[in-house]
PDB file of C-alpha atoms in Angstrom:
ATOM      1  CA  MET A   1       0.000   0.000   0.000  1.00 92.00           C
ATOM      2  CA  GLN A   2       1.264   3.456  -0.837  1.00 94.00           C
ATOM      3  CA  LEU A   3       0.471   6.487   1.314  1.00 95.00           C
ATOM      4  CA  THR A   4       1.565  10.060   0.796  1.00 96.00           C
ATOM      5  CA  ILE A   5       2.920  11.395   4.072  1.00 96.00           C
ATOM      6  CA  ASN A   6       3.903  15.043   4.333  1.00 95.00           C
ATOM      7  CA  GLY A   7       4.123  15.224   0.570  1.00 95.00           C
ATOM      8  CA  LYS A   8       6.289  12.142   0.076  1.00 94.00           C
ATOM      9  CA  PRO A   9       5.134   8.701  -1.102  1.00 95.00           C
ATOM     10  CA  ARG A  10       5.814   5.822   1.304  1.00 93.00           C
ATOM     11  CA  ASN A  11       5.201   2.125   0.797  1.00 93.00           C
ATOM     12  CA  PHE A  12       3.912  -0.267   3.426  1.00 91.00           C
ATOM     13  CA  ASP A  13       3.840  -4.074   3.110  1.00 91.00           C
ATOM     14  CA  VAL A  14       0.231  -4.292   4.234  1.00 89.00           C
ATOM     15  CA  ILE A  15      -3.186  -3.802   2.658  1.00 85.00           C
ATOM     16  CA  THR A  16      -4.519  -1.624   5.420  1.00 85.00           C
ATOM     17  CA  LEU A  17      -3.071   0.093   8.461  1.00 92.00           C
ATOM     18  CA  SER A  18      -4.569   1.973  11.384  1.00 95.00           C
ATOM     19  CA  VAL A  19      -3.343   5.483  12.124  1.00 96.00           C
ATOM     20  CA  GLU A  20      -2.077   4.148  15.446  1.00 95.00           C
ATOM     21  CA  ASN A  21       0.031   1.498  13.655  1.00 94.00           C
ATOM     22  CA  LEU A  22       1.295   4.119  11.224  1.00 94.00           C
ATOM     23  CA  VAL A  23       2.445   6.367  14.060  1.00 94.00           C
ATOM     24  CA  ALA A  24       4.271   3.431  15.636  1.00 92.00           C
ATOM     25  CA  SER A  25       5.897   2.363  12.358  1.00 92.00           C
ATOM     26  CA  LEU A  26       7.201   5.901  11.846  1.00 91.00           C
ATOM     27  CA  ASN A  27       8.755   5.960  15.333  1.00 90.00           C
ATOM     28  CA  LEU A  28       6.467   8.820  16.335  1.00 90.00           C
ATOM     29  CA  GLU A  29       4.834   7.165  19.329  1.00 88.00           C
ATOM     30  CA  GLY A  30       4.509   9.459  22.297  1.00 85.00           C
ATOM     31  CA  LYS A  31       5.243  12.560  20.223  1.00 87.00           C
ATOM     32  CA  ARG A  32       2.767  15.391  20.399  1.00 90.00           C
ATOM     33  CA  LEU A  33       1.372  15.613  16.874  1.00 93.00           C
ATOM     34  CA  ALA A  34      -1.787  16.155  14.882  1.00 96.00           C
ATOM     35  CA  ILE A  35      -2.774  14.184  11.821  1.00 97.00           C
ATOM     36  CA  GLU A  36      -4.905  15.063   8.840  1.00 97.00           C
ATOM     37  CA  CYS A  37      -6.041  12.377   6.398  1.00 97.00           C
ATOM     38  CA  ASN A  38      -7.273  13.596   3.003  1.00 97.00           C
ATOM     39  CA  GLY A  39      -7.838  17.046   4.467  1.00 95.00           C
ATOM     40  CA  GLU A  40      -9.799  15.878   7.518  1.00 95.00           C
ATOM     41  CA  ILE A  41      -8.356  15.896  11.037  1.00 96.00           C
ATOM     42  CA  VAL A  42      -8.128  12.466  12.648  1.00 97.00           C
ATOM     43  CA  PRO A  43      -8.703  13.044  16.378  1.00 95.00           C
ATOM     44  CA  ARG A  44      -6.159  11.301  18.615  1.00 93.00           C
ATOM     45  CA  SER A  45      -8.988   9.284  20.175  1.00 93.00           C
ATOM     46  CA  GLN A  46      -9.699   7.821  16.732  1.00 95.00           C
ATOM     47  CA  PHE A  47      -6.141   6.726  15.852  1.00 95.00           C
ATOM     48  CA  SER A  48      -6.743   3.077  16.702  1.00 94.00           C
ATOM     49  CA  VAL A  49     -10.019   2.774  14.800  1.00 96.00           C
ATOM     50  CA  THR A  50      -9.122   4.805  11.702  1.00 95.00           C
ATOM     51  CA  GLN A  51      -7.956   2.525   8.900  1.00 95.00           C
ATOM     52  CA  LEU A  52      -5.816   3.926   6.118  1.00 95.00           C
ATOM     53  CA  VAL A  53      -6.104   2.717   2.553  1.00 93.00           C
ATOM     54  CA  GLU A  54      -4.072   2.936  -0.650  1.00 93.00           C
ATOM     55  CA  GLY A  55      -3.594   6.487  -1.844  1.00 94.00           C
ATOM     56  CA  ASP A  56      -4.489   8.286   1.397  1.00 96.00           C
ATOM     57  CA  GLN A  57      -2.857  11.668   1.753  1.00 97.00           C
ATOM     58  CA  LEU A  58      -1.589  12.370   5.256  1.00 96.00           C
ATOM     59  CA  GLU A  59      -0.240  15.438   6.951  1.00 96.00           C
ATOM     60  CA  ILE A  60       1.529  14.865  10.261  1.00 96.00           C
ATOM     61  CA  VAL A  61       2.368  18.090  12.072  1.00 96.00           C
ATOM     62  CA  GLY A  62       3.917  19.243  15.316  1.00 94.00           C
ATOM     63  CA  ALA A  63       4.788  22.475  17.087  1.00 94.00           C
ATOM     64  CA  VAL A  64       8.099  24.123  16.231  1.00 93.00           C
ATOM     65  CA  GLY A  65       9.784  27.388  17.112  1.00 93.00           C
ATOM     66  CA  GLY A  66       8.185  30.400  15.487  1.00 92.00           C
ATOM     67  CA  GLY A  67       6.986  33.967  15.968  1.00 88.00           C
TER      68      GLY A  67
ATOM     69  CA  MET B   1      -0.830  47.213  42.519  1.00 59.00           C
ATOM     70  CA  SER B   2      -2.545  44.589  40.480  1.00 85.00           C
ATOM     71  CA  ASP B   3      -2.302  45.427  36.806  1.00 94.00           C
ATOM     72  CA  LEU B   4      -2.909  42.273  34.864  1.00 96.00           C
ATOM     73  CA  LEU B   5      -3.159  41.616  31.156  1.00 97.00           C
ATOM     74  CA  LYS B   6      -6.526  40.070  30.399  1.00 97.00           C
ATOM     75  CA  ILE B   7      -7.024  38.149  27.190  1.00 97.00           C
ATOM     76  CA  ALA B   8     -10.068  36.013  26.406  1.00 96.00           C
ATOM     77  CA  GLY B   9     -11.037  35.824  30.074  1.00 95.00           C
ATOM     78  CA  LYS B  10      -7.625  34.739  31.348  1.00 96.00           C
ATOM     79  CA  THR B  11      -5.190  36.989  33.192  1.00 97.00           C
ATOM     80  CA  TYR B  12      -1.421  37.226  32.831  1.00 97.00           C
ATOM     81  CA  GLN B  13       1.249  38.982  34.908  1.00 97.00           C
ATOM     82  CA  SER B  14       3.508  39.602  31.925  1.00 97.00           C
ATOM     83  CA  ARG B  15       2.635  41.928  29.083  1.00 98.00           C
ATOM     84  CA  LEU B  16       5.500  40.640  26.992  1.00 98.00           C
ATOM     85  CA  LEU B  17       4.646  37.828  24.587  1.00 98.00           C
ATOM     86  CA  VAL B  18       7.517  36.142  22.809  1.00 97.00           C
ATOM     87  CA  GLY B  19       8.158  33.939  19.832  1.00 96.00           C
ATOM     88  CA  THR B  20      10.226  30.782  19.968  1.00 96.00           C
ATOM     89  CA  GLY B  21      11.904  30.892  16.557  1.00 93.00           C
ATOM     90  CA  LYS B  22      15.406  31.773  15.332  1.00 93.00           C
ATOM     91  CA  TYR B  23      17.304  30.738  18.485  1.00 94.00           C
ATOM     92  CA  GLN B  24      20.573  28.806  18.357  1.00 92.00           C
ATOM     93  CA  ASP B  25      19.076  25.841  20.165  1.00 93.00           C
ATOM     94  CA  PHE B  26      16.280  24.913  22.538  1.00 94.00           C
ATOM     95  CA  ALA B  27      18.396  25.640  25.621  1.00 94.00           C
ATOM     96  CA  GLN B  28      18.910  29.228  24.462  1.00 95.00           C
ATOM     97  CA  THR B  29      15.209  29.494  23.620  1.00 95.00           C
ATOM     98  CA  ARG B  30      14.335  28.460  27.154  1.00 96.00           C
ATOM     99  CA  ALA B  31      16.906  30.737  28.790  1.00 97.00           C
ATOM    100  CA  ALA B  32      15.725  33.755  26.805  1.00 97.00           C
ATOM    101  CA  ILE B  33      12.071  33.081  27.530  1.00 97.00           C
ATOM    102  CA  ASP B  34      12.819  32.704  31.237  1.00 97.00           C
ATOM    103  CA  ALA B  35      14.665  36.032  31.188  1.00 98.00           C
ATOM    104  CA  SER B  36      11.759  37.681  29.357  1.00 98.00           C
ATOM    105  CA  GLY B  37       9.261  36.589  31.992  1.00 98.00           C
ATOM    106  CA  ALA B  38       6.785  35.832  29.205  1.00 98.00           C
ATOM    107  CA  GLU B  39       3.868  33.552  29.980  1.00 97.00           C
ATOM    108  CA  ILE B  40       2.484  33.404  26.444  1.00 97.00           C
ATOM    109  CA  VAL B  41       4.763  31.964  23.777  1.00 97.00           C
ATOM    110  CA  THR B  42       4.052  31.607  20.082  1.00 97.00           C
ATOM    111  CA  VAL B  43       4.774  28.423  18.165  1.00 96.00           C
ATOM    112  CA  ALA B  44       4.499  27.481  14.513  1.00 96.00           C
ATOM    113  CA  ILE B  45       2.800  24.362  13.157  1.00 96.00           C
ATOM    114  CA  ARG B  46       4.913  22.438  10.674  1.00 95.00           C
ATOM    115  CA  ARG B  47       5.212  19.000   9.137  1.00 95.00           C
ATOM    116  CA  THR B  48       6.885  16.563  11.511  1.00 92.00           C
ATOM    117  CA  ASN B  49      10.284  15.345  10.421  1.00 87.00           C
ATOM    118  CA  ILE B  50       9.477  11.699   9.713  1.00 85.00           C
ATOM    119  CA  GLY B  51      13.068  10.513   9.589  1.00 76.00           C
ATOM    120  CA  GLN B  52      13.956  11.868  13.026  1.00 64.00           C
ATOM    121  CA  THR B  53      15.185   9.589  15.770  1.00 65.00           C
ATOM    122  CA  ALA B  54      12.742   8.728  18.496  1.00 62.00           C
ATOM    123  CA  GLY B  55      14.644  10.410  21.328  1.00 69.00           C
ATOM    124  CA  GLU B  56      15.333  13.696  19.511  1.00 77.00           C
ATOM    125  CA  PRO B  57      14.317  16.624  21.735  1.00 84.00           C
ATOM    126  CA  SER B  58      11.455  18.857  20.686  1.00 87.00           C
ATOM    127  CA  LEU B  59      10.506  22.414  21.536  1.00 90.00           C
ATOM    128  CA  LEU B  60       7.784  21.110  23.814  1.00 89.00           C
ATOM    129  CA  ASP B  61      10.334  19.298  25.968  1.00 89.00           C
ATOM    130  CA  PHE B  62      11.971  22.636  26.743  1.00 93.00           C
ATOM    131  CA  LEU B  63       8.760  24.648  27.000  1.00 93.00           C
ATOM    132  CA  PRO B  64       6.190  22.311  28.550  1.00 92.00           C
ATOM    133  CA  PRO B  65       2.640  23.334  27.610  1.00 89.00           C
ATOM    134  CA  GLU B  66       1.708  22.985  31.295  1.00 91.00           C
ATOM    135  CA  GLU B  67       4.110  25.817  32.131  1.00 94.00           C
ATOM    136  CA  PHE B  68       3.349  28.272  29.319  1.00 96.00           C
ATOM    137  CA  THR B  69       0.313  29.410  27.410  1.00 96.00           C
ATOM    138  CA  TYR B  70       0.952  28.370  23.844  1.00 96.00           C
ATOM    139  CA  LEU B  71      -0.091  30.690  21.065  1.00 97.00           C
ATOM    140  CA  PRO B  72       0.022  28.677  17.842  1.00 97.00           C
ATOM    141  CA  ASN B  73       0.435  30.897  14.809  1.00 97.00           C
ATOM    142  CA  THR B  74      -0.325  30.673  11.112  1.00 97.00           C
ATOM    143  CA  ALA B  75       3.023  32.007   9.945  1.00 95.00           C
ATOM    144  CA  GLY B  76       3.635  31.137   6.315  1.00 94.00           C
ATOM    145  CA  CYS B  77      -0.070  31.029   5.432  1.00 97.00           C
ATOM    146  CA  TYR B  78      -1.108  33.126   2.446  1.00 97.00           C
ATOM    147  CA  SER B  79      -4.819  32.290   2.349  1.00 98.00           C
ATOM    148  CA  ALA B  80      -7.697  32.200   4.816  1.00 98.00           C
ATOM    149  CA  ASP B  81      -8.219  28.492   4.093  1.00 97.00           C
ATOM    150  CA  ASP B  82      -4.609  27.586   4.914  1.00 97.00           C
ATOM    151  CA  ALA B  83      -4.716  29.618   8.117  1.00 98.00           C
ATOM    152  CA  VAL B  84      -7.960  28.021   9.305  1.00 98.00           C
ATOM    153  CA  ARG B  85      -6.659  24.549   8.437  1.00 97.00           C
ATOM    154  CA  THR B  86      -3.415  25.194  10.331  1.00 97.00           C
ATOM    155  CA  LEU B  87      -5.181  26.385  13.472  1.00 97.00           C
ATOM    156  CA  ARG B  88      -7.595  23.457  13.475  1.00 97.00           C
ATOM    157  CA  LEU B  89      -4.544  21.176  13.438  1.00 97.00           C
ATOM    158  CA  ALA B  90      -3.032  23.263  16.230  1.00 97.00           C
ATOM    159  CA  ARG B  91      -6.173  22.853  18.312  1.00 97.00           C
ATOM    160  CA  GLU B  92      -5.980  19.086  17.869  1.00 96.00           C
ATOM    161  CA  LEU B  93      -2.255  19.112  18.616  1.00 94.00           C
ATOM    162  CA  LEU B  94      -2.741  21.078  21.838  1.00 93.00           C
ATOM    163  CA  ASP B  95      -5.748  19.171  23.186  1.00 92.00           C
ATOM    164  CA  GLY B  96      -8.496  21.597  22.257  1.00 92.00           C
ATOM    165  CA  HIS B  97      -6.526  24.768  22.986  1.00 93.00           C
ATOM    166  CA  LYS B  98      -8.523  27.780  21.731  1.00 97.00           C
ATOM    167  CA  LEU B  99      -6.177  30.786  21.970  1.00 97.00           C
ATOM    168  CA  VAL B 100      -4.454  31.354  18.625  1.00 98.00           C
ATOM    169  CA  LYS B 101      -2.532  33.940  16.673  1.00 98.00           C
ATOM    170  CA  LEU B 102      -3.983  34.492  13.224  1.00 98.00           C
ATOM    171  CA  GLU B 103      -1.746  35.968  10.568  1.00 97.00           C
ATOM    172  CA  VAL B 104      -2.329  35.733   6.846  1.00 98.00           C
ATOM    173  CA  LEU B 105       0.543  37.088   4.828  1.00 97.00           C
ATOM    174  CA  GLY B 106       0.247  38.909   1.548  1.00 96.00           C
ATOM    175  CA  ASP B 107       3.756  39.061   0.194  1.00 94.00           C
ATOM    176  CA  PRO B 108       6.881  36.972   0.878  1.00 94.00           C
ATOM    177  CA  ASN B 109       9.254  39.934   0.579  1.00 94.00           C
ATOM    178  CA  THR B 110       7.624  42.171   3.155  1.00 94.00           C
ATOM    179  CA  LEU B 111       5.482  39.617   5.053  1.00 94.00           C
ATOM    180  CA  TYR B 112       2.880  42.377   5.077  1.00 95.00           C
ATOM    181  CA  PRO B 113      -0.490  40.974   6.171  1.00 97.00           C
ATOM    182  CA  ASN B 114      -3.263  40.355   3.652  1.00 98.00           C
ATOM    183  CA  MET B 115      -6.158  41.866   5.578  1.00 97.00           C
ATOM    184  CA  ILE B 116      -8.865  40.663   3.184  1.00 97.00           C
ATOM    185  CA  GLU B 117      -7.852  37.042   3.762  1.00 98.00           C
ATOM    186  CA  THR B 118      -7.225  37.731   7.459  1.00 98.00           C
ATOM    187  CA  ILE B 119     -10.771  39.030   7.939  1.00 98.00           C
ATOM    188  CA  ALA B 120     -12.206  36.026   6.094  1.00 98.00           C
ATOM    189  CA  ALA B 121     -10.218  33.642   8.310  1.00 98.00           C
ATOM    190  CA  ALA B 122     -11.106  35.536  11.499  1.00 98.00           C
ATOM    191  CA  LYS B 123     -14.830  35.160  10.776  1.00 98.00           C
ATOM    192  CA  VAL B 124     -14.515  31.394  10.342  1.00 98.00           C
ATOM    193  CA  LEU B 125     -12.304  30.932  13.402  1.00 98.00           C
ATOM    194  CA  VAL B 126     -14.457  33.015  15.746  1.00 98.00           C
ATOM    195  CA  LYS B 127     -17.537  31.085  14.599  1.00 98.00           C
ATOM    196  CA  ASP B 128     -15.607  27.861  15.206  1.00 97.00           C
ATOM    197  CA  GLY B 129     -14.977  28.835  18.859  1.00 97.00           C
ATOM    198  CA  PHE B 130     -11.363  30.010  18.667  1.00 98.00           C
ATOM    199  CA  ASP B 131     -10.052  32.926  20.734  1.00 98.00           C
ATOM    200  CA  VAL B 132      -8.357  34.870  17.966  1.00 98.00           C
ATOM    201  CA  MET B 133      -5.479  37.264  18.533  1.00 98.00           C
ATOM    202  CA  VAL B 134      -4.985  38.767  15.132  1.00 98.00           C
ATOM    203  CA  TYR B 135      -1.883  40.179  13.499  1.00 98.00           C
ATOM    204  CA  CYS B 136      -2.935  43.116  11.361  1.00 97.00           C
ATOM    205  CA  SER B 137      -1.935  46.240   9.535  1.00 97.00           C
ATOM    206  CA  ASP B 138      -2.059  49.476  11.530  1.00 96.00           C
ATOM    207  CA  ASP B 139      -5.271  50.572   9.825  1.00 97.00           C
ATOM    208  CA  PRO B 140      -7.754  51.755  12.490  1.00 97.00           C
ATOM    209  CA  ILE B 141     -10.791  50.795  10.406  1.00 97.00           C
ATOM    210  CA  ILE B 142      -9.544  47.254   9.841  1.00 97.00           C
ATOM    211  CA  ALA B 143      -8.673  46.928  13.536  1.00 98.00           C
ATOM    212  CA  LYS B 144     -12.200  47.927  14.493  1.00 98.00           C
ATOM    213  CA  GLN B 145     -13.681  45.461  11.995  1.00 98.00           C
ATOM    214  CA  LEU B 146     -11.606  42.660  13.518  1.00 98.00           C
ATOM    215  CA  GLU B 147     -12.942  43.607  16.946  1.00 98.00           C
ATOM    216  CA  ASP B 148     -16.503  43.611  15.609  1.00 98.00           C
ATOM    217  CA  ILE B 149     -15.982  40.129  14.142  1.00 98.00           C
ATOM    218  CA  GLY B 150     -15.192  38.952  17.666  1.00 98.00           C
ATOM    219  CA  CYS B 151     -11.398  38.716  17.831  1.00 98.00           C
ATOM    220  CA  CYS B 152     -10.110  38.775  21.417  1.00 98.00           C
ATOM    221  CA  ALA B 153      -7.117  41.031  20.661  1.00 98.00           C
ATOM    222  CA  VAL B 154      -5.803  43.022  17.718  1.00 98.00           C
ATOM    223  CA  MET B 155      -2.079  43.072  17.096  1.00 98.00           C
ATOM    224  CA  PRO B 156      -1.059  45.767  14.629  1.00 98.00           C
ATOM    225  CA  LEU B 157       2.492  45.784  13.323  1.00 96.00           C
ATOM    226  CA  ALA B 158       4.927  48.425  14.520  1.00 96.00           C
ATOM    227  CA  SER B 159       6.894  47.808  11.336  1.00 95.00           C
ATOM    228  CA  LEU B 160       7.537  44.802   9.095  1.00 94.00           C
ATOM    229  CA  ILE B 161       8.072  41.357  10.657  1.00 92.00           C
ATOM    230  CA  GLY B 162      11.714  40.815  11.507  1.00 90.00           C
ATOM    231  CA  SER B 163      12.727  44.319  10.400  1.00 93.00           C
ATOM    232  CA  GLY B 164      13.571  45.771  13.803  1.00 94.00           C
ATOM    233  CA  MET B 165      12.554  49.178  12.449  1.00 95.00           C
ATOM    234  CA  GLY B 166      10.577  50.134  15.543  1.00 96.00           C
ATOM    235  CA  ILE B 167       7.276  51.987  15.712  1.00 96.00           C
ATOM    236  CA  LEU B 168       6.811  53.733  12.400  1.00 95.00           C
ATOM    237  CA  ASN B 169       3.317  55.100  12.888  1.00 96.00           C
ATOM    238  CA  PRO B 170       2.561  55.842  16.531  1.00 96.00           C
ATOM    239  CA  TRP B 171      -0.361  58.025  15.482  1.00 96.00           C
ATOM    240  CA  ASN B 172      -2.231  55.154  13.867  1.00 96.00           C
ATOM    241  CA  LEU B 173      -1.520  52.951  16.879  1.00 97.00           C
ATOM    242  CA  GLN B 174      -2.938  55.671  19.113  1.00 97.00           C
ATOM    243  CA  ILE B 175      -6.134  55.815  17.087  1.00 97.00           C
ATOM    244  CA  ILE B 176      -6.472  52.028  17.202  1.00 98.00           C
ATOM    245  CA  ILE B 177      -5.929  52.012  20.960  1.00 98.00           C
ATOM    246  CA  ALA B 178      -8.374  54.875  21.538  1.00 97.00           C
ATOM    247  CA  ASN B 179     -11.116  53.105  19.557  1.00 97.00           C
ATOM    248  CA  ALA B 180     -10.587  49.580  20.864  1.00 97.00           C
ATOM    249  CA  ASN B 181     -12.598  47.772  23.505  1.00 98.00           C
ATOM    250  CA  ILE B 182     -10.293  44.746  23.296  1.00 98.00           C
ATOM    251  CA  PRO B 183      -6.562  44.563  24.042  1.00 98.00           C
ATOM    252  CA  VAL B 184      -4.244  46.086  21.450  1.00 98.00           C
ATOM    253  CA  LEU B 185      -0.775  44.575  21.323  1.00 98.00           C
ATOM    254  CA  VAL B 186       2.058  45.611  19.065  1.00 97.00           C
ATOM    255  CA  ASP B 187       3.267  42.614  17.109  1.00 95.00           C
ATOM    256  CA  ALA B 188       6.270  42.761  14.814  1.00 93.00           C
ATOM    257  CA  GLY B 189       8.882  45.378  14.138  1.00 94.00           C
ATOM    258  CA  VAL B 190      10.202  46.019  17.634  1.00 96.00           C
ATOM    259  CA  GLY B 191      13.997  46.254  17.426  1.00 96.00           C
ATOM    260  CA  THR B 192      15.209  47.211  20.854  1.00 97.00           C
ATOM    261  CA  ALA B 193      14.020  47.971  24.373  1.00 98.00           C
ATOM    262  CA  SER B 194      13.022  51.582  23.742  1.00 98.00           C
ATOM    263  CA  ASP B 195      10.662  50.471  20.959  1.00 97.00           C
ATOM    264  CA  ALA B 196       8.866  48.193  23.402  1.00 98.00           C
ATOM    265  CA  ALA B 197       8.688  50.961  26.000  1.00 98.00           C
ATOM    266  CA  ILE B 198       7.236  53.386  23.454  1.00 97.00           C
ATOM    267  CA  ALA B 199       4.584  50.849  22.446  1.00 97.00           C
ATOM    268  CA  MET B 200       3.548  50.497  26.069  1.00 98.00           C
ATOM    269  CA  GLU B 201       3.644  54.258  26.693  1.00 98.00           C
ATOM    270  CA  LEU B 202       1.216  54.660  23.803  1.00 97.00           C
ATOM    271  CA  GLY B 203      -1.221  52.508  25.766  1.00 97.00           C
ATOM    272  CA  CYS B 204      -0.731  49.102  24.201  1.00 98.00           C
ATOM    273  CA  GLN B 205      -1.791  46.262  26.458  1.00 98.00           C
ATOM    274  CA  GLY B 206       1.254  44.244  25.487  1.00 98.00           C
ATOM    275  CA  VAL B 207       4.002  43.606  22.978  1.00 98.00           C
ATOM    276  CA  LEU B 208       4.764  40.471  20.997  1.00 98.00           C
ATOM    277  CA  MET B 209       8.254  39.989  19.619  1.00 97.00           C
ATOM    278  CA  ASN B 210      10.665  37.327  18.477  1.00 96.00           C
ATOM    279  CA  THR B 211      13.520  38.526  16.298  1.00 95.00           C
ATOM    280  CA  ALA B 212      14.400  41.501  18.503  1.00 96.00           C
ATOM    281  CA  ILE B 213      15.381  39.006  21.195  1.00 97.00           C
ATOM    282  CA  ALA B 214      16.561  36.037  19.131  1.00 96.00           C
ATOM    283  CA  ALA B 215      18.716  38.082  16.763  1.00 95.00           C
ATOM    284  CA  ALA B 216      20.375  40.197  19.469  1.00 96.00           C
ATOM    285  CA  ARG B 217      24.061  39.478  20.068  1.00 97.00           C
ATOM    286  CA  ASP B 218      23.086  38.267  23.543  1.00 97.00           C
ATOM    287  CA  PRO B 219      19.470  37.068  23.329  1.00 97.00           C
ATOM    288  CA  VAL B 220      19.121  36.311  27.037  1.00 98.00           C
ATOM    289  CA  LEU B 221      20.290  39.784  28.051  1.00 98.00           C
ATOM    290  CA  MET B 222      18.007  41.381  25.456  1.00 98.00           C
ATOM    291  CA  ALA B 223      15.103  39.324  26.779  1.00 98.00           C
ATOM    292  CA  SER B 224      15.766  40.774  30.219  1.00 98.00           C
ATOM    293  CA  ALA B 225      15.950  44.290  28.734  1.00 98.00           C
ATOM    294  CA  MET B 226      12.617  43.768  26.977  1.00 98.00           C
ATOM    295  CA  LYS B 227      10.971  42.615  30.188  1.00 98.00           C
ATOM    296  CA  LYS B 228      12.064  45.828  31.916  1.00 98.00           C
ATOM    297  CA  ALA B 229      11.131  48.000  28.943  1.00 98.00           C
ATOM    298  CA  VAL B 230       7.610  46.613  28.789  1.00 98.00           C
ATOM    299  CA  GLU B 231       7.195  47.063  32.545  1.00 98.00           C
ATOM    300  CA  ALA B 232       8.658  50.579  32.474  1.00 98.00           C
ATOM    301  CA  GLY B 233       6.536  51.603  29.511  1.00 98.00           C
ATOM    302  CA  ARG B 234       3.402  50.266  31.161  1.00 98.00           C
ATOM    303  CA  GLU B 235       4.116  52.094  34.414  1.00 97.00           C
ATOM    304  CA  ALA B 236       4.839  55.314  32.544  1.00 98.00           C
ATOM    305  CA  TYR B 237       1.543  54.972  30.690  1.00 97.00           C
ATOM    306  CA  LEU B 238      -0.364  54.399  33.935  1.00 97.00           C
ATOM    307  CA  ALA B 239       1.504  57.228  35.677  1.00 97.00           C
ATOM    308  CA  GLY B 240       0.561  59.691  32.926  1.00 96.00           C
ATOM    309  CA  ARG B 241       3.413  61.612  31.451  1.00 94.00           C
ATOM    310  CA  MET B 242       3.931  65.350  32.024  1.00 92.00           C
ATOM    311  CA  PRO B 243       2.857  67.609  29.190  1.00 89.00           C
ATOM    312  CA  LYS B 244       5.570  68.559  26.715  1.00 88.00           C
ATOM    313  CA  LYS B 245       6.461  72.266  26.861  1.00 84.00           C
ATOM    314  CA  LEU B 246       8.617  73.963  24.308  1.00 83.00           C
ATOM    315  CA  TYR B 247      10.537  77.047  25.509  1.00 81.00           C
ATOM    316  CA  SER B 248       8.708  77.394  28.776  1.00 77.00           C
ATOM    317  CA  ALA B 249      11.325  76.361  31.278  1.00 78.00           C
ATOM    318  CA  SER B 250      10.174  75.474  34.769  1.00 82.00           C
ATOM    319  CA  PRO B 251      13.001  74.714  37.212  1.00 85.00           C
ATOM    320  CA  SER B 252      12.619  71.794  39.579  1.00 89.00           C
ATOM    321  CA  SER B 253      14.492  73.614  42.356  1.00 91.00           C
ATOM    322  CA  PRO B 254      13.030  76.499  44.382  1.00 91.00           C
ATOM    323  CA  THR B 255      13.348  79.929  42.791  1.00 87.00           C
ATOM    324  CA  THR B 256      13.454  81.550  46.239  1.00 91.00           C
ATOM    325  CA  GLY B 257      16.087  81.492  48.978  1.00 91.00           C
ATOM    326  CA  LEU B 258      18.980  81.886  46.577  1.00 91.00           C
ATOM    327  CA  ILE B 259      22.190  83.173  48.191  1.00 92.00           C
ATOM    328  CA  LYS B 260      23.089  86.760  47.345  1.00 88.00           C
TER     329      LYS B 260
END
């Protein structure tokens, strides 16, 4: 399955993947982040029950220094 | 004397709000913010670096959200839609946090705000329950419109973002302050301590800055200077300055009892 994450294509050896599994596979567990899938926010409480499918476009964001 | 900054129903001791960008490292960011005494700190929302190692420190490790009031911004957004999208992500990121800094830029060279897009975004965000502190031009009519939309603070520029040019139009700021029923804070353009003091003497409720501290030769010392400048300017405003008098000297010492 191919997903686009933060603008870059990434391949996963599975047919489907929960957002929770995705976060773990990207080594982002425990990080404070927010995720948008195809332009819709996925609330943190829904990570485990939201399944991703081929072609999903994801934005994973965090807080950084800024004015 | 209790003289607190009140924004969206919450009170703050410090009238200095600071950004967290452009520092050498997170340790310097933290040291400067401690020296500034700021309670509200701005942050940007950006794509997470996917390749990063799990233990890599983040800004939030150095500035725990329990200790500071975060003010997520929309820096880098050039449309109302992008700004609204960014702040909805910020709200999710910060567990439903409502206080945000809206800025919609119009031009990458000057970073001058696009007020048409800013107003459009402000309407959506206020309706969506956000407490919107809005970066704006120093146009008194626009500032009033933003207040009428329901923004919780207007933040006109003193001069261009990152320019350090100081307060270029104190007269417009004065009009904005005189007309406003919500806090007016100067955001952007402050270069050194006297600029911050002048903003406060004009009657601003606070000052927001980043580059003036981060780009100083000694950011921590400048942060301390800014803290004092904001406090001094505020006290001078509350004290009420003496009237200016040209060519009408009035000695401070008695005019009688002089030796002959």
